[in-house]
PDB file of C-alpha atoms and ligand atoms in Angstrom:
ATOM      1  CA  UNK A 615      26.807  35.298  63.771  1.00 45.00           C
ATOM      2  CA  UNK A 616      28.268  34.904  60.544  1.00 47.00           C
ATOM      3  CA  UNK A 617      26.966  33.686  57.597  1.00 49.00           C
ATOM      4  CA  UNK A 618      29.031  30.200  57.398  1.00 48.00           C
ATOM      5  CA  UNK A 619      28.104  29.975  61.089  1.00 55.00           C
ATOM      6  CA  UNK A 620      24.571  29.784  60.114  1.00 59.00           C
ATOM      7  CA  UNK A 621      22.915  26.576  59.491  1.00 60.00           C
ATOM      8  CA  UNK A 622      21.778  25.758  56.235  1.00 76.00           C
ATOM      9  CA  UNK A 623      17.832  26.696  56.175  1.00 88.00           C
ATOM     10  CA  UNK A 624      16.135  23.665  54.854  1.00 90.00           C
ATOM     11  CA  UNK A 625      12.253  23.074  53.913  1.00 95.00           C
ATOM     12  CA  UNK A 626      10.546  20.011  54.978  1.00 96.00           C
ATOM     13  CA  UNK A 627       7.640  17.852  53.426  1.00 96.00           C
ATOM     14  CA  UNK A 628       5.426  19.589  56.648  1.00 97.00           C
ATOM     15  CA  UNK A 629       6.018  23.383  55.481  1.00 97.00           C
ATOM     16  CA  UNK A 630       5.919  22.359  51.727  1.00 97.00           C
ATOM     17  CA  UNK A 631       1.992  20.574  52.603  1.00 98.00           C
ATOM     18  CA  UNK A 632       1.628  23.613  54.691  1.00 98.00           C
ATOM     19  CA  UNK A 633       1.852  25.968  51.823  1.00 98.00           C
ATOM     20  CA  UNK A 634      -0.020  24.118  49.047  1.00 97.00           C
ATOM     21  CA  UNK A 635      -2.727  23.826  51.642  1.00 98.00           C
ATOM     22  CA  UNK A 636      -3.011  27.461  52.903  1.00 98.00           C
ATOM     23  CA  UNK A 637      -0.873  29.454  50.321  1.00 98.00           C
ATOM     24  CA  UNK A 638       2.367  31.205  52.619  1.00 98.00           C
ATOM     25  CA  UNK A 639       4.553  30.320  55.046  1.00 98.00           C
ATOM     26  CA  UNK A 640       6.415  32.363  57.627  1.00 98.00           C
ATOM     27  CA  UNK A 641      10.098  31.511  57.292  1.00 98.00           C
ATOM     28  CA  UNK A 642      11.564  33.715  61.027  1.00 97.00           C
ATOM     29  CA  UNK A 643      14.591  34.631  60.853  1.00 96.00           C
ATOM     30  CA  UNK A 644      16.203  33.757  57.294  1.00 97.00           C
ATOM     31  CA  UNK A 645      18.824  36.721  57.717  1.00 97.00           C
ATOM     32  CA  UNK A 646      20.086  38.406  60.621  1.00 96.00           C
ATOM     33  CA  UNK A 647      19.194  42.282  61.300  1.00 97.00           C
ATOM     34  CA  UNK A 648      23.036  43.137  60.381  1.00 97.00           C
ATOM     35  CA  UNK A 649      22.722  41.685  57.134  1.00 98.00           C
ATOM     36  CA  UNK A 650      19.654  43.652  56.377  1.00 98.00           C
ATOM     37  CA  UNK A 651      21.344  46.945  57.429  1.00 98.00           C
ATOM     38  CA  UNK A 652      23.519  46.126  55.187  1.00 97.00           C
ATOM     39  CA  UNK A 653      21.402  44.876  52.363  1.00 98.00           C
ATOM     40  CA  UNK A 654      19.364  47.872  52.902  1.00 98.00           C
ATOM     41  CA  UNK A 655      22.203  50.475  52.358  1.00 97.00           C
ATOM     42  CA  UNK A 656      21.848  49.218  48.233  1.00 97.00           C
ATOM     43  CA  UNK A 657      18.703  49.077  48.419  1.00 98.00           C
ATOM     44  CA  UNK A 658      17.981  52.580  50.014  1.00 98.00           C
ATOM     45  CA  UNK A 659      19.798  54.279  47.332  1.00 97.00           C
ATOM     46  CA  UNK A 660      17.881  52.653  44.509  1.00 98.00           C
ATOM     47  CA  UNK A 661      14.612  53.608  46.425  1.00 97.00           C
ATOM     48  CA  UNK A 662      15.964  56.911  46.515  1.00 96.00           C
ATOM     49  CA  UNK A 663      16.561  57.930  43.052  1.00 95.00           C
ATOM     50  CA  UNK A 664      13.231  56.474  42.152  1.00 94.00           C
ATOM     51  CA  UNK A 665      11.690  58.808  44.667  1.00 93.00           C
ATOM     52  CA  UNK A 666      13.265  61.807  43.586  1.00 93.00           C
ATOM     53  CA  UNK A 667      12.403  60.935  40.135  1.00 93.00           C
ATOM     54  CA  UNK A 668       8.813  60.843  41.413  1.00 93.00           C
ATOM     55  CA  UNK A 669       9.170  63.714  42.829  1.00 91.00           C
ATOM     56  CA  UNK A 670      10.373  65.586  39.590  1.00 93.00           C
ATOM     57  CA  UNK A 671       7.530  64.310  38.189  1.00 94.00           C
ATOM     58  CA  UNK A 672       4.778  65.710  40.594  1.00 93.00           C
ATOM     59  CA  UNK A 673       4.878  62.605  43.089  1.00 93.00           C
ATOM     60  CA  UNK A 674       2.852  60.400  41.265  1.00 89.00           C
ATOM     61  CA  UNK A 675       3.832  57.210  38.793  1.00 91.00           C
ATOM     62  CA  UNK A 676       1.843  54.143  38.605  1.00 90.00           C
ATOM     63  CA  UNK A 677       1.231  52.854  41.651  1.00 90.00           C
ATOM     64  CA  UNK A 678       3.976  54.513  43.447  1.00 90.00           C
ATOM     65  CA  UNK A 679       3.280  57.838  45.476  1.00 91.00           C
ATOM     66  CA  UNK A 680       6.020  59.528  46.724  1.00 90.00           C
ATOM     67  CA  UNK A 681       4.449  60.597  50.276  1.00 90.00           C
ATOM     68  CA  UNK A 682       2.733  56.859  50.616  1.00 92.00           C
ATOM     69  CA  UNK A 683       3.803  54.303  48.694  1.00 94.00           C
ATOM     70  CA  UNK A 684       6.720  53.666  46.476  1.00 95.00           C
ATOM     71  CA  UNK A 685       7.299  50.573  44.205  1.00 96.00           C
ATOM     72  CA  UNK A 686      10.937  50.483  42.983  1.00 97.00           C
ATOM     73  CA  UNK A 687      12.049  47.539  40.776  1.00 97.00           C
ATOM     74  CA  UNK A 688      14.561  45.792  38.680  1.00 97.00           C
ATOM     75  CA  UNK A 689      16.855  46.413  41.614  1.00 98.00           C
ATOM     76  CA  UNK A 690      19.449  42.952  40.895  1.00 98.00           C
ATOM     77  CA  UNK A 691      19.326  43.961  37.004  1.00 97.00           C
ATOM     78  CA  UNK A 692      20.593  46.832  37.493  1.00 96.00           C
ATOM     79  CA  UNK A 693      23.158  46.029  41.531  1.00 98.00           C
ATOM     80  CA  UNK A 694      25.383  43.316  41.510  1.00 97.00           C
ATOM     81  CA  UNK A 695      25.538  43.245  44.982  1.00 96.00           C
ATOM     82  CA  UNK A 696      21.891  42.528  45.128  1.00 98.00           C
ATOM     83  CA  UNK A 697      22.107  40.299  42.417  1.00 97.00           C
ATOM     84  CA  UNK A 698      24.913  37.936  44.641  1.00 97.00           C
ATOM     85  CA  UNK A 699      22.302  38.559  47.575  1.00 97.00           C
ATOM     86  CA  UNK A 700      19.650  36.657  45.569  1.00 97.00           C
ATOM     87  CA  UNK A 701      21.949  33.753  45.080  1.00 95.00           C
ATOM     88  CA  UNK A 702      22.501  32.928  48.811  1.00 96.00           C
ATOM     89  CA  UNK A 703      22.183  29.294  49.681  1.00 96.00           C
ATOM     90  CA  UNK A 704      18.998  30.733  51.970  1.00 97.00           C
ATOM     91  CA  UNK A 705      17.463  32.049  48.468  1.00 97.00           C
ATOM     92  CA  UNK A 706      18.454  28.646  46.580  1.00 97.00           C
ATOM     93  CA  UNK A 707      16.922  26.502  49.187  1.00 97.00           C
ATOM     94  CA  UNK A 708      13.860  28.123  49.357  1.00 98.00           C
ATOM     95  CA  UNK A 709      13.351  28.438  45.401  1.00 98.00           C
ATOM     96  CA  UNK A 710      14.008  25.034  44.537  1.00 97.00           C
ATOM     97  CA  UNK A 711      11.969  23.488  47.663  1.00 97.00           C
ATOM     98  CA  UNK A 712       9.030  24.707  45.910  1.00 98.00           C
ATOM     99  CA  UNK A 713      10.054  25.151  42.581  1.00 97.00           C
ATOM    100  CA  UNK A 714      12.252  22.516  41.947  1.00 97.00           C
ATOM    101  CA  UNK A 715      15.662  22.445  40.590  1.00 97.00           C
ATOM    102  CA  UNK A 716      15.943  25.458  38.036  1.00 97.00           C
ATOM    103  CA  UNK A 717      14.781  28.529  39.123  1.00 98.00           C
ATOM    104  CA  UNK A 718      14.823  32.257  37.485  1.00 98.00           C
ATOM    105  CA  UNK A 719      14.196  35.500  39.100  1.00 98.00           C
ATOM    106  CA  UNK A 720      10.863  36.701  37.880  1.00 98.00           C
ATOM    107  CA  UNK A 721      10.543  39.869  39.383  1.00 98.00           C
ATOM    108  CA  UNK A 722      12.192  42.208  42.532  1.00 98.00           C
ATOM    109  CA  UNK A 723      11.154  45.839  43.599  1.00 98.00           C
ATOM    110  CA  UNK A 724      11.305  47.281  47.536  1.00 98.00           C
ATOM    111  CA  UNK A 725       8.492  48.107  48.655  1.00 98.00           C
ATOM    112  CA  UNK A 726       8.627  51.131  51.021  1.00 97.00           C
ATOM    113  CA  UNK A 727       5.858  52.901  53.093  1.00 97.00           C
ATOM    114  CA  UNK A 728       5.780  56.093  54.076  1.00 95.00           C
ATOM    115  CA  UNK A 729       5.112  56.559  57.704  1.00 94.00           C
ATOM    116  CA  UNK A 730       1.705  58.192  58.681  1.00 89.00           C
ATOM    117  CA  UNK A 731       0.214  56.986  55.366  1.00 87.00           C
ATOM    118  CA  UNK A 732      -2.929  56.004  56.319  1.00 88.00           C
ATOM    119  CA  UNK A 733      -4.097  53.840  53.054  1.00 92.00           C
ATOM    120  CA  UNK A 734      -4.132  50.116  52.382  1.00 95.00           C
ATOM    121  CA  UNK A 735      -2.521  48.806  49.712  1.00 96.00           C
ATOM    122  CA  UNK A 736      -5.813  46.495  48.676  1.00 97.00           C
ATOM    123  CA  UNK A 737      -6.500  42.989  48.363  1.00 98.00           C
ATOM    124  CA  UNK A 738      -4.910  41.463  44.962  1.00 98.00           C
ATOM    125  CA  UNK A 739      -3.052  38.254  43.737  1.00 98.00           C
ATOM    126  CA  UNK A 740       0.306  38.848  42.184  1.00 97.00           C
ATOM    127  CA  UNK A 741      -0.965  37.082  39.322  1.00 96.00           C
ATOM    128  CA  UNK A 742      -3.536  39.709  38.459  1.00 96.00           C
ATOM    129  CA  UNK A 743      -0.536  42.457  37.330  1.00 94.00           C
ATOM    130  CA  UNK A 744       0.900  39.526  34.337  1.00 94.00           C
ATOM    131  CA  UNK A 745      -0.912  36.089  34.050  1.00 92.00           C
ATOM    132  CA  UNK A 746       1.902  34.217  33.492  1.00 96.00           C
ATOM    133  CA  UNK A 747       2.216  30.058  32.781  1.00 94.00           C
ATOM    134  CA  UNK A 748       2.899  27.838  34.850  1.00 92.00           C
ATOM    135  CA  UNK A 749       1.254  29.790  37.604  1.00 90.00           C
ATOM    136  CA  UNK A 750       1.384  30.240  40.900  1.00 96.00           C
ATOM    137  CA  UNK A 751       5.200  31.555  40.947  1.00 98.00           C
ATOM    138  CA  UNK A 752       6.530  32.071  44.238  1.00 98.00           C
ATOM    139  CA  UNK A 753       7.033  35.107  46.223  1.00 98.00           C
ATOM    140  CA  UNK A 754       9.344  35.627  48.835  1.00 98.00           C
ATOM    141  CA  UNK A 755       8.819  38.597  50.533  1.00 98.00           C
ATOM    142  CA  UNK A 756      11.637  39.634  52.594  1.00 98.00           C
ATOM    143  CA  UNK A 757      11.208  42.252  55.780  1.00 98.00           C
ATOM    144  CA  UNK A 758      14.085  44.823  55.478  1.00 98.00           C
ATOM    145  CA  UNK A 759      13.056  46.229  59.213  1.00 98.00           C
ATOM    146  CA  UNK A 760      10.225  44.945  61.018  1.00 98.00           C
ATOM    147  CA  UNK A 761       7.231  45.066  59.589  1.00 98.00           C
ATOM    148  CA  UNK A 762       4.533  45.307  62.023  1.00 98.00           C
ATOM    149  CA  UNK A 763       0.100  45.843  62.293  1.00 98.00           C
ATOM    150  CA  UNK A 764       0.995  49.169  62.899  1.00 98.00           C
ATOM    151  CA  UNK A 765       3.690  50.379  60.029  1.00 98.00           C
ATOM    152  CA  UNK A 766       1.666  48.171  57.507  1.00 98.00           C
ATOM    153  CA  UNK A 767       2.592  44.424  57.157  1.00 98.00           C
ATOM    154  CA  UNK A 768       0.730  41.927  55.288  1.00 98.00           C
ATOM    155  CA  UNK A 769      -2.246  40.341  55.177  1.00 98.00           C
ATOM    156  CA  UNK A 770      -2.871  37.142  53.375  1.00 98.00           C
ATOM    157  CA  UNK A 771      -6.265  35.056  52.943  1.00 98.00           C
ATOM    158  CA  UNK A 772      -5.315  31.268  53.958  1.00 98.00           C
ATOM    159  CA  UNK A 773      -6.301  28.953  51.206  1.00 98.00           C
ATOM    160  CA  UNK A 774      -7.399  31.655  48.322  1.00 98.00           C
ATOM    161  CA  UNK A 775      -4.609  30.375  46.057  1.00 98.00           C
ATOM    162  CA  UNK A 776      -6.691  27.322  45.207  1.00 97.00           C
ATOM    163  CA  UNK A 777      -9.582  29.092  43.459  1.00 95.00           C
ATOM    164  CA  UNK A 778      -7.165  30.015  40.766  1.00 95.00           C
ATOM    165  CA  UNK A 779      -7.358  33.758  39.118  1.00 95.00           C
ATOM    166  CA  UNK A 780      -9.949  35.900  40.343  1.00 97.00           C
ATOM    167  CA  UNK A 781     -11.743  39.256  38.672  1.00 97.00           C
ATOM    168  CA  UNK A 782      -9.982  42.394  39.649  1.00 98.00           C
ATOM    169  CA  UNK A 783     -10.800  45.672  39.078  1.00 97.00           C
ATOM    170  CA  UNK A 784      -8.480  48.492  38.635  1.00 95.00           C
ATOM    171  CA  UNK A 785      -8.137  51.258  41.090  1.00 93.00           C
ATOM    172  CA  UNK A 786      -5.580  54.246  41.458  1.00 88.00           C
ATOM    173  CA  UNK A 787      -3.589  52.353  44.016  1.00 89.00           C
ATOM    174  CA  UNK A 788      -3.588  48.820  41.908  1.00 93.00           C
ATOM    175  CA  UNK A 789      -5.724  46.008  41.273  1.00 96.00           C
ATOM    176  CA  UNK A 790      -8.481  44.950  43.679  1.00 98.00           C
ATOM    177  CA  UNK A 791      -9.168  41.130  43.404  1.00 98.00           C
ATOM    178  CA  UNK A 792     -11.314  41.337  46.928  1.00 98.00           C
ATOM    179  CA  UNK A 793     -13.057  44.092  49.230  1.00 97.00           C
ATOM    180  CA  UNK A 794     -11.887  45.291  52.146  1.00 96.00           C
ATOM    181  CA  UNK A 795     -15.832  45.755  53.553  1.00 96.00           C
ATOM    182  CA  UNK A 796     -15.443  41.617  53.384  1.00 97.00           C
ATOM    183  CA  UNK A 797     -16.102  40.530  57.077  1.00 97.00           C
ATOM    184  CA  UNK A 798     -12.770  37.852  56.405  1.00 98.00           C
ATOM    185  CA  UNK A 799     -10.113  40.217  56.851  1.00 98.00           C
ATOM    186  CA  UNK A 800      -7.473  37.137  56.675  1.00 98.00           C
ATOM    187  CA  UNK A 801      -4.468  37.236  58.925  1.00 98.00           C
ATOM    188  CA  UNK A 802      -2.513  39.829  59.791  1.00 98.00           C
ATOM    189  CA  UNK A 803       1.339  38.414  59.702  1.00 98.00           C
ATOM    190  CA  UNK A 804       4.029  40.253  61.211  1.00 98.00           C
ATOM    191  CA  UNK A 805       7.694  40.010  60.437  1.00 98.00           C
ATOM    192  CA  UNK A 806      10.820  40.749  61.934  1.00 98.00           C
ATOM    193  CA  UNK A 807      13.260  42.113  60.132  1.00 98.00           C
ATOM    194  CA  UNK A 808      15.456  39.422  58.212  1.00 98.00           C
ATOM    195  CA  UNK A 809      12.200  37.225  57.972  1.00 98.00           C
ATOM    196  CA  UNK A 810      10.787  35.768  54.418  1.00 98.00           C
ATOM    197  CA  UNK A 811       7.131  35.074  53.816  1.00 98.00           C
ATOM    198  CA  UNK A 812       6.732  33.051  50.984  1.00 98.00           C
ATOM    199  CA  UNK A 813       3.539  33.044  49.238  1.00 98.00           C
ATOM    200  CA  UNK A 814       2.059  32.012  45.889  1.00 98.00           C
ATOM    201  CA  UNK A 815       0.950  33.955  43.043  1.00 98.00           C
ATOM    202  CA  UNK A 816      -2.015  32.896  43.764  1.00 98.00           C
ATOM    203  CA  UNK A 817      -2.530  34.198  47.104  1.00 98.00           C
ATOM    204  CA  UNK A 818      -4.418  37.205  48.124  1.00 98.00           C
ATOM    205  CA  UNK A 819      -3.033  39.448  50.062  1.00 98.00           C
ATOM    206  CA  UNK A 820      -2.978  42.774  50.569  1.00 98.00           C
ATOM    207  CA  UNK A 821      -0.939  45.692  53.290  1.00 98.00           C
ATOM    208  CA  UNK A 822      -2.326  48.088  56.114  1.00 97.00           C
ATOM    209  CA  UNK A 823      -1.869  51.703  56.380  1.00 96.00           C
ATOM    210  CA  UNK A 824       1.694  52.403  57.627  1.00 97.00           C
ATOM    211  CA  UNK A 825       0.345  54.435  61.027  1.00 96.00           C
ATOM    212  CA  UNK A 826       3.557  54.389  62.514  1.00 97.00           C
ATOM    213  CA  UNK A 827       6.462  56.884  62.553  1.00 96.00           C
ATOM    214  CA  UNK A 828       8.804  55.270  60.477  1.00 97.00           C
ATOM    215  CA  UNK A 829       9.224  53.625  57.103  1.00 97.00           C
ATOM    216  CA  UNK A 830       8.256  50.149  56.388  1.00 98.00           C
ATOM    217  CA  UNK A 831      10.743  48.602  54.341  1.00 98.00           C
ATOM    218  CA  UNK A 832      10.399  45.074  52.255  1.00 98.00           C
ATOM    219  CA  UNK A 833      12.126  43.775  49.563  1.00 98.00           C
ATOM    220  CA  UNK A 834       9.357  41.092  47.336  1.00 98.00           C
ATOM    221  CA  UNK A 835      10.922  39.017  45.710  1.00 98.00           C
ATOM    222  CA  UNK A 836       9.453  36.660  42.850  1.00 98.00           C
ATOM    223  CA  UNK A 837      10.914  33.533  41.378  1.00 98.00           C
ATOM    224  CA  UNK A 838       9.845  31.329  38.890  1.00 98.00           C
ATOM    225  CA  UNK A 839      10.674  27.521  37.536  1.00 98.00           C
ATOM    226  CA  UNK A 840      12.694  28.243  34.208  1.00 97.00           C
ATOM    227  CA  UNK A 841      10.863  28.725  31.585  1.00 96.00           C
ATOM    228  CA  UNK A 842       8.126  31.041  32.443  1.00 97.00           C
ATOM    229  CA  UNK A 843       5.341  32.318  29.230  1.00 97.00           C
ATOM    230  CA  UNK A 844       3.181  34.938  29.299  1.00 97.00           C
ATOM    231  CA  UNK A 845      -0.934  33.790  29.240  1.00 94.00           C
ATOM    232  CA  UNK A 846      -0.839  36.068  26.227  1.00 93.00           C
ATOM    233  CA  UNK A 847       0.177  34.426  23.133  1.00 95.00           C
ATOM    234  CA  UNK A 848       1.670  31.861  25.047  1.00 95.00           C
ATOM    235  CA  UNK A 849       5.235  33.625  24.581  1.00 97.00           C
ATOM    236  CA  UNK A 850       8.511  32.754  26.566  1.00 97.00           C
ATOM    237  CA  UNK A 851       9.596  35.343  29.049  1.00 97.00           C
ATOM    238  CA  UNK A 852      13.346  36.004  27.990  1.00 96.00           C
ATOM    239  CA  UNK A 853      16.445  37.374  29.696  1.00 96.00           C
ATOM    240  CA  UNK A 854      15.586  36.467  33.232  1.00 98.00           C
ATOM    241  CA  UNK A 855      18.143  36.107  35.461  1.00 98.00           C
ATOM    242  CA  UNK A 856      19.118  32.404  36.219  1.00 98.00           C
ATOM    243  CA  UNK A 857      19.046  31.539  39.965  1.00 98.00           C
ATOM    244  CA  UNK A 858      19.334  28.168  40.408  1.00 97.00           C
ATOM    245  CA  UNK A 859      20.463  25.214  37.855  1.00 97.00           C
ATOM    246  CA  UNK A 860      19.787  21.796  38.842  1.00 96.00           C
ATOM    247  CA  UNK A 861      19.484  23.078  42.678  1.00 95.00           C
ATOM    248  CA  UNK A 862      23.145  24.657  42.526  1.00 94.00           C
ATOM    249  CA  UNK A 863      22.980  28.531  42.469  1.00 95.00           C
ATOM    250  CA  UNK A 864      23.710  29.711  38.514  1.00 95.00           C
TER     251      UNK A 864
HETATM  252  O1  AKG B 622       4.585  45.147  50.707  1.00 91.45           O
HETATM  253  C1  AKG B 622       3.469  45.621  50.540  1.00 91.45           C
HETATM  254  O2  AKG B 622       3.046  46.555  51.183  1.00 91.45           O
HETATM  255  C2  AKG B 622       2.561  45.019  49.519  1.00 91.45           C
HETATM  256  C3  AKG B 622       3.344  44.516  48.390  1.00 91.45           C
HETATM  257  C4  AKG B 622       2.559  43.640  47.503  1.00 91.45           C
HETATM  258  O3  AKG B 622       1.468  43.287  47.785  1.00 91.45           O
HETATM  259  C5  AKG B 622       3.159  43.187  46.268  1.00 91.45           C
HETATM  260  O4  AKG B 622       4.291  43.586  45.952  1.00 91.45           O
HETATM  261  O5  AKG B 622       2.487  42.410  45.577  1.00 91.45           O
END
């Protein structure tokens, strides 16, 4: 089908109560599997220099392991074709269903693991990396191929977005804002490729061990309302890319 074909994904009042009240949504089917072949093409060869930089390196940067894990970001600053991706009409009416009329892109890195890696990525809320104002921000995270219990899709914790910021302690794999020895495991939520789960900043959640024989492949996706300021001296976050101005893509 092609993309005028498609109809026009729209939000109601339902899904909006639905997320304030447990923190994500499942969105099926925002994109079709050809488009994220074809989105994944860019994408790949961003991931790809990153990893061989990693690799140059001795495997290891950040969070990002080269045989596990691997965090790759900035992606539209740097790929106009990405960049146009992010302005869709599917994009615009998600962002300004929740985050009203002028939106910015916070943040966007693929998210690719390894198969046979056989770690979590641990329990965290996105907020816990920069605490940002107004918060929660949005995340939309998009399933390049299918992302399954097996290859390591995510978890989330219904309803842990409303306690505001927790403590998290560091850890060689990332922040850790909740154990995995706790008996509420949340829900496991599958996606096929071309699906978005949106979730807020808020919202813990964390991914299982990729114990499959192929690479799991997401693109997350974070959007703010304009305007965004570090908790840190208060300070506007400049140069963000504009997504939406007064719900029109920018
Ligand atoms: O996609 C994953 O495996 C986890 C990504 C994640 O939690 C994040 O980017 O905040």
């Amino acid at each position: 089908m092609s993309h005028a074909m498609k109809p026009i994904i729209e939000v109601s009042a339902e899904q909006r109560a639905e997320m304030d009240e447990r923190g994500f949504y499942v969105f099926p089917d925002v994109f079709t599997r050809e488009e994220m072949e074809e989105l994944s093409v860019a994408l790949d060869a961003h991931e790809q220099r990153m990893r061989e930089n990693l690799q140059s390196i001795g495997g290891e940067s950040g969070i990002s392991r080269a045989d596990e894990i691997t965090f790759t970001d900035h992606i539209a600053e740097q790929d106009e074709t990405v960049a146009a991706f992010l302005k869709r009409p599917e994009w615009i009416a998600l962002t300004t269903a929740f985050l009203g009329p002028d939106v910015d892109l916070y943040w966007n890195q693929t998210v690719f693991k390894q198969p046979e890696a056989p770690r979590e990525f641990p329990w965290h809320q996105d907020d816990a990396y920069t605490p940002v104002v107004p918060a929660p921000y949005l995340t939309l995270w998009l399933a390049i191929n299918d992302a399954t219990p097996e290859n390591g899709c995510i978890s989330v914790l219904p309803g842990s977005h409303l306690g505001g910021l927790r403590p998290h302690a560091p850890s060689p794999i990332g922040w850790v804002g909740y154990s995995s020895e706790e008996e509420d495991q949340g829900l496991l939520v599958p996606a096929a490729a071309g699906s978005v789960i949106a979730f807020w900043s808020l919202t813990l959640h964390k991914s299982g061990p990729n114990r499959s024989s192929g690479i799991r492949k997401a693109f997350v996706v974070q959007f703010c309302a304009e305007g965004l300021r570090l908790v840190e001296g208060n300070q506007l976050i400049e140069g963000l890319m504009p997504i939406a101005r007064e719900g029109q893509p920018a």
